[in-house]
XYZ file of C-alpha atoms in Angstrom:
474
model
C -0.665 -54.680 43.451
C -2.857 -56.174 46.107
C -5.493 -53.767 44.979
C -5.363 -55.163 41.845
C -6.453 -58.451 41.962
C -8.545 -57.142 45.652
C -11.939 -56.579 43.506
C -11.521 -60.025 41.698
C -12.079 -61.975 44.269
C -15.325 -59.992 45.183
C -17.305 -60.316 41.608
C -18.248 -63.280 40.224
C -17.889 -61.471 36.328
C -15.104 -61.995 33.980
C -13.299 -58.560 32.475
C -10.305 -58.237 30.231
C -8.604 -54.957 30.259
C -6.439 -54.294 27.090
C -3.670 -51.822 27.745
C -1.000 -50.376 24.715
C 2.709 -50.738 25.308
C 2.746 -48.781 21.785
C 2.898 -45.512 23.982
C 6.414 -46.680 24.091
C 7.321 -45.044 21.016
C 4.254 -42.955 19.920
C 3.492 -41.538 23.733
C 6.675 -40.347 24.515
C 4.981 -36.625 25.362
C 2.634 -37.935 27.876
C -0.098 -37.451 25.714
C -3.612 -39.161 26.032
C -4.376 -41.007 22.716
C -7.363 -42.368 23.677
C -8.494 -38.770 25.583
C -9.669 -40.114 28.719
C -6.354 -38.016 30.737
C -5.618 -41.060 32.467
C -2.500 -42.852 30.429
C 0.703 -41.235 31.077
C 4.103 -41.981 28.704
C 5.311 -44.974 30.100
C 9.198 -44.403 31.121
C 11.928 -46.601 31.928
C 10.347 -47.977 35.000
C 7.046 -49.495 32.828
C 7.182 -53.464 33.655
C 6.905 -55.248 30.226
C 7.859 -58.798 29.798
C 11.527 -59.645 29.224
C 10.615 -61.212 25.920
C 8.157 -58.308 24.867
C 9.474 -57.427 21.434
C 8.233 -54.269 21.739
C 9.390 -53.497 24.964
C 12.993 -53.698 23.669
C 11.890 -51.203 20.892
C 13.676 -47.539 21.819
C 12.981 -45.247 19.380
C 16.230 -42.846 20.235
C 18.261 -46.280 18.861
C 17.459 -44.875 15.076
C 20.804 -46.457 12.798
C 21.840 -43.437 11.157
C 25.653 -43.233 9.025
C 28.494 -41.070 9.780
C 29.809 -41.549 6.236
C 28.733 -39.885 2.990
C 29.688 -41.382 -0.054
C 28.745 -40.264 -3.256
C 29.490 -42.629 -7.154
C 28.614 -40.244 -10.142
C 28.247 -42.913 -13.384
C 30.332 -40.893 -15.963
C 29.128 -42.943 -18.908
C 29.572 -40.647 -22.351
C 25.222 -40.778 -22.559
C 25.192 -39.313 -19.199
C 26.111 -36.211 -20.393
C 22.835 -35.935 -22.571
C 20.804 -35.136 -19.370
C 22.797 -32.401 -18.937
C 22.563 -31.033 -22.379
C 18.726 -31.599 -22.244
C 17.940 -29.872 -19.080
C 15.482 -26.439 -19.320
C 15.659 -23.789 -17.058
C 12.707 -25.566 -14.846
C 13.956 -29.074 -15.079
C 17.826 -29.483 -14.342
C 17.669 -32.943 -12.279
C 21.380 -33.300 -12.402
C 22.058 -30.128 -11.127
C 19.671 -29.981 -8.435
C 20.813 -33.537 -7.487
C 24.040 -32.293 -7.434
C 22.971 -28.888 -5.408
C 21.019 -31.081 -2.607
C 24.369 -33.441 -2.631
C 26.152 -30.581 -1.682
C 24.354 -29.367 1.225
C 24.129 -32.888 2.650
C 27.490 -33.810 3.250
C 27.825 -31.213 5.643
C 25.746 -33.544 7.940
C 28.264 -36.051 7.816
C 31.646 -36.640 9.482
C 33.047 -37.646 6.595
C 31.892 -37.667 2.936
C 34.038 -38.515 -0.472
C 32.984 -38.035 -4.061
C 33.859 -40.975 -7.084
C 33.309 -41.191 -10.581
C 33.156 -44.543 -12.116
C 33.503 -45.943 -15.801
C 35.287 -48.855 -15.873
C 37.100 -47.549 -12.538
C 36.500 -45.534 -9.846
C 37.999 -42.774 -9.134
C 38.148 -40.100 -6.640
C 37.176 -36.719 -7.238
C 37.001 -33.773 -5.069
C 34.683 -31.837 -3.830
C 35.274 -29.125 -5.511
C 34.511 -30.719 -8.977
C 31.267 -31.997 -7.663
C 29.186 -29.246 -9.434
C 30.846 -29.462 -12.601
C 28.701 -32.485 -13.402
C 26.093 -30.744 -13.839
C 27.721 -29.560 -16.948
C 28.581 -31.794 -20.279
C 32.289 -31.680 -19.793
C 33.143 -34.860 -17.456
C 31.203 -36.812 -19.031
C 32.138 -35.677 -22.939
C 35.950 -35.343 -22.552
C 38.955 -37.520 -24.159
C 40.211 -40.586 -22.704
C 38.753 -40.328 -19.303
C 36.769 -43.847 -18.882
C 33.607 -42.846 -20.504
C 32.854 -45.973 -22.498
C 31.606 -47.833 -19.893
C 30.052 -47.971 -16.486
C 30.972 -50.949 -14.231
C 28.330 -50.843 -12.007
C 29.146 -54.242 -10.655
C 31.957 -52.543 -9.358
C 30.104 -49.652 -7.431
C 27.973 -52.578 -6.135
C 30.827 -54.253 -4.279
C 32.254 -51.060 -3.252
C 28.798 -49.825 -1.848
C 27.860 -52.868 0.098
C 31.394 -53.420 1.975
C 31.273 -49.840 3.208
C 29.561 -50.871 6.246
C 26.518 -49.706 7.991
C 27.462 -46.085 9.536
C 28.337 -44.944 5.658
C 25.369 -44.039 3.180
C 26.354 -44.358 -0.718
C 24.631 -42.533 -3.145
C 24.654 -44.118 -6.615
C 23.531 -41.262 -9.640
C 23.561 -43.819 -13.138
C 21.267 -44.288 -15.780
C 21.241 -47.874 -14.156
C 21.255 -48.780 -18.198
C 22.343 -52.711 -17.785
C 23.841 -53.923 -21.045
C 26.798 -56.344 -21.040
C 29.787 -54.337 -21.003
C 27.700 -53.034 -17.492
C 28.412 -56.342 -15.599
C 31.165 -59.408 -16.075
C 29.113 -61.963 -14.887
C 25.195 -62.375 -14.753
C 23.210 -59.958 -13.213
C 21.998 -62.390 -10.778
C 25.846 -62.824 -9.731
C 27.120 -58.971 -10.275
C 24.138 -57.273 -9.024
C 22.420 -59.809 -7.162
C 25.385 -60.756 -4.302
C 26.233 -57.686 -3.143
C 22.347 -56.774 -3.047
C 21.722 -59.821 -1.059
C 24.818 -58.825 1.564
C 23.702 -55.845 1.885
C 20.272 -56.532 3.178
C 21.369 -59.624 4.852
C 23.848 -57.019 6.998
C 20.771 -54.802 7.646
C 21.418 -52.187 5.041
C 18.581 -50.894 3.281
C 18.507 -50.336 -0.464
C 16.379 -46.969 -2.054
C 15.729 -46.406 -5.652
C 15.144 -43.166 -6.616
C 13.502 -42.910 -10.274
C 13.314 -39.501 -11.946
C 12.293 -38.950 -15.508
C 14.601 -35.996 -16.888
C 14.691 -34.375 -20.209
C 17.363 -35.463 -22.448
C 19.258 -34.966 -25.104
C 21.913 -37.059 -26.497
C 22.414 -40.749 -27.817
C 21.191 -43.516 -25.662
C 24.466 -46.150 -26.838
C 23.684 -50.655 -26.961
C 20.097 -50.166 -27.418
C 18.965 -54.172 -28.911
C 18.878 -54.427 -32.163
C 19.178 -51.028 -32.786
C 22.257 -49.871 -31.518
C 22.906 -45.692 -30.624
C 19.477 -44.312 -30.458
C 19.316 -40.537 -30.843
C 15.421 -39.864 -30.577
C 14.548 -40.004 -26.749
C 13.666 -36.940 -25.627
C 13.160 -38.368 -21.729
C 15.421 -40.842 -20.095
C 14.887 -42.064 -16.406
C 18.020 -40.568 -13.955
C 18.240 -43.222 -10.946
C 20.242 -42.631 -7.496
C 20.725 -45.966 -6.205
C 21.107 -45.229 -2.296
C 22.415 -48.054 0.246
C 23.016 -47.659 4.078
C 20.622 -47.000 6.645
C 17.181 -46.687 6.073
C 16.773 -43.696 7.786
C 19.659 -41.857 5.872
C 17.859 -43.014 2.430
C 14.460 -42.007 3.406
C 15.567 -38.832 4.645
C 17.379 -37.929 1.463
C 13.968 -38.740 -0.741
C 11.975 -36.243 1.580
C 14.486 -33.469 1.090
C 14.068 -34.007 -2.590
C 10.288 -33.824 -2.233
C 10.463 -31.006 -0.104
C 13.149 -29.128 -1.993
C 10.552 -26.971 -4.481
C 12.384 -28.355 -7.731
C 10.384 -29.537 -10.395
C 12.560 -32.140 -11.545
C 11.389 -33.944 -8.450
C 7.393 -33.487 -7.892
C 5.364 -36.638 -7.874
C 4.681 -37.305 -11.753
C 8.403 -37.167 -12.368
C 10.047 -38.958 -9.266
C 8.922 -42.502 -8.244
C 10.730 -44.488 -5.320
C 10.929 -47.737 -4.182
C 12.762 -48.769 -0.761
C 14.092 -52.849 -0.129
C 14.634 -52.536 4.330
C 14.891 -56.112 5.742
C 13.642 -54.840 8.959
C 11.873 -51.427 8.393
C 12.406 -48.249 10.915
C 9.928 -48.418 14.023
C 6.530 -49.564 12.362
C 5.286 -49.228 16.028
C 2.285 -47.261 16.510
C -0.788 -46.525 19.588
C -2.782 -49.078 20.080
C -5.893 -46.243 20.514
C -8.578 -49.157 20.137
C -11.771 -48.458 19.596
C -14.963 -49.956 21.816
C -18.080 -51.194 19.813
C -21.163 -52.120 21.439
C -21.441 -52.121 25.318
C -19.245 -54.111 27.736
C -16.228 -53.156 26.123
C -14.583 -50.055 27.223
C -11.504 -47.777 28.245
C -10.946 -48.045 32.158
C -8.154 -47.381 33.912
C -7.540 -50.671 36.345
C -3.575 -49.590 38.069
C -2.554 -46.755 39.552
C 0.886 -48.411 39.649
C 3.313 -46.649 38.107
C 4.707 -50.014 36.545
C 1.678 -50.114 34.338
C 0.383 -46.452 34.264
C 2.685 -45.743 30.983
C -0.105 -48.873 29.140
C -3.306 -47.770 27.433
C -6.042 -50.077 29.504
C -9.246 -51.291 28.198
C -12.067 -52.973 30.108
C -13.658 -55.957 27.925
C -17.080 -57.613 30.339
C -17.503 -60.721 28.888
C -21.486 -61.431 29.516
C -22.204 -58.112 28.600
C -20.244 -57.715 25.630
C -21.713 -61.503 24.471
C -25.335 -60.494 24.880
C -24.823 -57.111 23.089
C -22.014 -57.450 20.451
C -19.279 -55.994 22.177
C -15.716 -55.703 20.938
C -12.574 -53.913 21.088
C -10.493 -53.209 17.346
C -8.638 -51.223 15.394
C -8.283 -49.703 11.660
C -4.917 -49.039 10.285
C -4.104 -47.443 6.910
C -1.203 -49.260 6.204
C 0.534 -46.946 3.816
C 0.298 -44.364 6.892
C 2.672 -46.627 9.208
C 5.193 -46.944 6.716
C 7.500 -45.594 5.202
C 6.908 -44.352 1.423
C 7.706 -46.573 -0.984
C 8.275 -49.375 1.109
C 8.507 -52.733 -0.203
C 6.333 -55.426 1.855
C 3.294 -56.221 0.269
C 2.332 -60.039 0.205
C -0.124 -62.408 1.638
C -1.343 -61.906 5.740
C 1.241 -62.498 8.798
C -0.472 -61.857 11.798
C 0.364 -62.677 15.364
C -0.369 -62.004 18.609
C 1.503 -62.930 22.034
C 0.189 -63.263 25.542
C 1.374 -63.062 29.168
C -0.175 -63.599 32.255
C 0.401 -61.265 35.525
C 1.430 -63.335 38.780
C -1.359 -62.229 41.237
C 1.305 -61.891 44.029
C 3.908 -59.850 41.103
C 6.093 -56.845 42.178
C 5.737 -54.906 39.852
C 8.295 -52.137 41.050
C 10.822 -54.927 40.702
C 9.562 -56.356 37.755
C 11.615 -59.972 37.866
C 11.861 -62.267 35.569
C 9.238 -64.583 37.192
C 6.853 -61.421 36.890
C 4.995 -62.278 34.049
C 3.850 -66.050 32.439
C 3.916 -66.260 28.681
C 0.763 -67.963 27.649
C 1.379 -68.214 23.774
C 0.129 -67.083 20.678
C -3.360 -66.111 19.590
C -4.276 -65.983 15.602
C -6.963 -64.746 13.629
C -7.374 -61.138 15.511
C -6.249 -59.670 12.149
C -8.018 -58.881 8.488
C -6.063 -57.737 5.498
C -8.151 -55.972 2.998
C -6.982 -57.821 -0.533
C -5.025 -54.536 -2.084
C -2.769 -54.604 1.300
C -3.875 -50.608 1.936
C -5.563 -51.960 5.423
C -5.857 -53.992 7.930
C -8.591 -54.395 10.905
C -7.580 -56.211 14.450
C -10.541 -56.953 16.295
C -11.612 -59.027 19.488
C -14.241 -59.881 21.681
C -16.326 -62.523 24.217
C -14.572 -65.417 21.907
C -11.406 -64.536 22.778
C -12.510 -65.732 26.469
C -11.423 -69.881 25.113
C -7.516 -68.960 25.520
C -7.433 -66.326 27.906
C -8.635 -66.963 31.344
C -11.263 -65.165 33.762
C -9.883 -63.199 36.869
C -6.114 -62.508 34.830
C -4.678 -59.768 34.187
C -2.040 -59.894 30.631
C -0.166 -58.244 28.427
C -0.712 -58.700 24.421
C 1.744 -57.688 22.228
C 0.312 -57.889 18.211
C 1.957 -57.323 14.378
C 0.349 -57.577 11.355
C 2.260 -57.993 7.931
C 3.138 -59.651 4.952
C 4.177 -63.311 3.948
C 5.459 -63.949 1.673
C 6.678 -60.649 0.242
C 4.900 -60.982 -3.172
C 6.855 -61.141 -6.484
C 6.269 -59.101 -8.391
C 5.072 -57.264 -5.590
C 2.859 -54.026 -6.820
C 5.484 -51.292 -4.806
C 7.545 -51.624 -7.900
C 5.066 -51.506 -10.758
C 6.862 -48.077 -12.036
C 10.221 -49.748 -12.273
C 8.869 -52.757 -14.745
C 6.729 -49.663 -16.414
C 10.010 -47.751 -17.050
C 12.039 -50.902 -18.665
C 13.176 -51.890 -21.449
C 13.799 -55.513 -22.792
C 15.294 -56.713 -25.674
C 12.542 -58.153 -27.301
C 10.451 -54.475 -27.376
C 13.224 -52.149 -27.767
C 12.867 -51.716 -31.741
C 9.127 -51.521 -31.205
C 9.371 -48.240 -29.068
C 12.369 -47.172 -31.611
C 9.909 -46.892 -34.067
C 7.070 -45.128 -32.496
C 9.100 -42.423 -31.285
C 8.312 -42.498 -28.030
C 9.792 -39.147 -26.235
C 9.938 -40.613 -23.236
C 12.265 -43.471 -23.610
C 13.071 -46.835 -21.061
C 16.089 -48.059 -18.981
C 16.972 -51.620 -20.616
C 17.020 -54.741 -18.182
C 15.695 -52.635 -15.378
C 12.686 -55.455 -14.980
C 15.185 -57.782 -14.336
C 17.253 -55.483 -11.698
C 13.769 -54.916 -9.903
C 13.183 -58.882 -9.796
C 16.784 -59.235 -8.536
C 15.839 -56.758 -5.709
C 12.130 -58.176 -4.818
C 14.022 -61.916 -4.537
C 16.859 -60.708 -2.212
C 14.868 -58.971 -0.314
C 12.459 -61.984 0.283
C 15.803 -64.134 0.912
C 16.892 -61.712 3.294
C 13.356 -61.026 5.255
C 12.561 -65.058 5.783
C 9.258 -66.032 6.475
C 7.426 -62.488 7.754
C 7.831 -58.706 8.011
C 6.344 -56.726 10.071
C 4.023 -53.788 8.851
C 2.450 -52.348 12.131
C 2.658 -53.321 15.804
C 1.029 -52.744 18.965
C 0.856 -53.884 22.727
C -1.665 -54.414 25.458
C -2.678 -55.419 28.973
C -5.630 -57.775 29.909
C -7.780 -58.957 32.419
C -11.386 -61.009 32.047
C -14.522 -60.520 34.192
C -17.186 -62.472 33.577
């Protein structure tokens, strides 16, 4: 440590070296990611401060369910996507299929049909839905889907069970008791408020059959094309995981012009990433400045603060956004952007890494530039940043970037409002014959979400974060 701080003493410059804590997650094969083969993984003996955010990060701390739960809406019209289906495009079935396999990953997994009640079914019955007969037969609570119901049932499960809603998610009044704000809207909210994430899996399937309470209307028999939703709640990385294996699964009732996806996580899945900065103009550099094994798991930059001022120096960073999250992640809004310091006691052991070892010296703002469509964002730094850091100190930076407010509408769930129906245009598209027909009320279900989910999140999310040490020269 003595080393350290040995060759400040002796110059009369001011340096600040920059070094990622993001190899925390991202590092964790000892890999170079800036290629200078200096920057070892850092391991559990890397001295972070106490109230490092990211240093609390551990990416083997992944919530994932033990429970698989499965609700099949066996609403009469359900049965027309199974009476429409070709021999390339059999969503239900494949659905089904992929269902099927999955449970096996789970300790425990149950299968329900719901109408007005839910029932139980077993497992061996599960691939008989792909077929006409549960949902056409006599007296078996086919007349209407409470999907209030399923809510409640869904959201109370608790957070080591993943529920898998299949429905036509069509919202008309016998659907719900109360408002949809009330039915839908509380157990949405307690769900993310509990840290449950909410997926909504949109897949346009052939159909044939009559689509029943259409406005002013009434049964509509001419939709050729109906929208087949799986509603999934419980941990985010369950839900995700599901929508990649029905990307990846080869069917074509789920390739990218007939599935879209939206996913509502209060607190998204690791959006920790490298902090792999890049230098521009001279003075600001990569440099290794420890050999200390404390710190030897950090990226570490060297920032020369005369030479970088005379000749444009700077240290930054490009991220495409939509590469850090998740798909179909829902955080777009205005700029959040933050960035903490600490200072390193010149006399700190670093091998015992106390509390005392490390200073906080506050925030910094304005290091961050969100391009208006919210696909990127730029952090950047140089000889200004001098005015709240001082010379001949080494510190640690920790930085997110993100949205706030979440926007509503927010521009994730365009294809939702696209694929609704309201009251006012339902005879319209009646009457041009559209094949390819809507899901009534789901613009108001996708409002619902966006507003819970902005309840739930508070003032910020968090889109991408990194960490760094730093020390000034002059």
């Amino acid at each position: 440590m003595a080393q350290l701080f040995a060759g400040l003493s002796a110059i009369r410059r001011t340096s600040v070296i920059v070094a990622s804590a993001l190899a925390l997650q991202a590092c964790g094969d000892g890999a170079d990611p800036g290629g200078n083969g200096e920057i070892t993984a850092p391991s559990a003996t890397t001295c972070l401060p106490r109230n490092s955010t990211l240093a609390a990060v551990k990416s083997d701390e992944v919530l994932r369910a033990s429970n698989f739960t499965v609700y099949i809406d066996r609403s009469q019209s359900m049965a027309g996507f199974n009476r429409g289906a070709t021999q390339e495009l059999r969503p239900m079935g494949d659905l089904l299929a992929l269902i099927g396999e999955r449970a096996s990953d789970y300790e425990n997994a149950e299968f329900y049909a719901f109408g007005k009640e839910i029932k139980e079914i077993p497992a061996s019955q599960l691939a008989s839905f792909g077929g006409t007969a549960p949902f056409d037969c006599q007296s078996c609570d086919n007349q209407e889907s409470r999907l209030d119901n399923v809510l409640k049932a869904a959201t109370t499960a608790g957070k080591d069970t993943v529920s898998l809603i299949i429905t036509d998610l069509w919202l008309d009044n016998r659907s719900l008791t109360s408002s949809p704000q009330i039915a839908l809207g509380q157990p949405l909210r307690q769900a993310l408020q509990d840290g449950m994430s909410i997926g909504v899996i949109g897949i346009l399937a052939p159909f044939n059959g009559a689509v029943y309470d259409v406005p002013g209307v009434g049964t509509y028999r001419g939709a050729k094309e109906l929208p087949l939703f799986v509603l999934a709640i419980g941990p985010e990385e369950d839900i995700s995981n599901f929508q990649i294996n029905l990307k990846q699964s080869g069917s074509s009732s789920f390739s990218s012009d007939r599935m879209n996806y939206s996913l509502f996580s209060k607190e998204p899945n690791n959006p920790v990433i490298p902090a792999q900065l890049r230098a521009i103009g001279a003075g600001a550099s990569r440099n290794l400045i420890s050999e200390d094994q404390a710190l030897r798991g950090v990226e570490q930059y060297l920032l020369q603060l005369g030479v970088a001022d005379a000749q444009s120096g700077r240290l930054g960073k490009t991220i495409q956004l939509n590469n850090t999250l998740r798909e179909g992640l829902v955080w777009w809004g205005g700029l959040a952007e933050f960035t903490n310091a600490w200072q390193l006691r010149a006399d700190a052991d670093l091998e015992a890494c106390g509390a005392d070892t490390w200073t906080e010296i506050g925030g910094i703002r304005g290091l961050w530039e969100l391009r208006p469509d919210g696909e990127q964002a730029t952090f950047s730094f140089g000889p200004e940043i001098q005015g709240q850091l001082l010379p001949g100190n080494v510190y640690y930076l920790e930085t997110h970037v993100g949205s706030s407010p979440l926007a509503v509408p927010n521009k994730a769930n365009q294809w939702m409002r696209d694929w609704s129906l309201d009251a006012e245009n339902a005879r319209q598209l009646v009457d041009t014959q559209e094949p390819a027909f809507k899901t009534l009320n789901l613009s108001e279900l996708t409002t619902i979400l966006e507003n819970e989910l902005s309840r739930a999140t508070g003032a910020s999310r968090k889109a991408a974060s990194f960490g760094f040490l730093l020390r000034v020269e002059r």
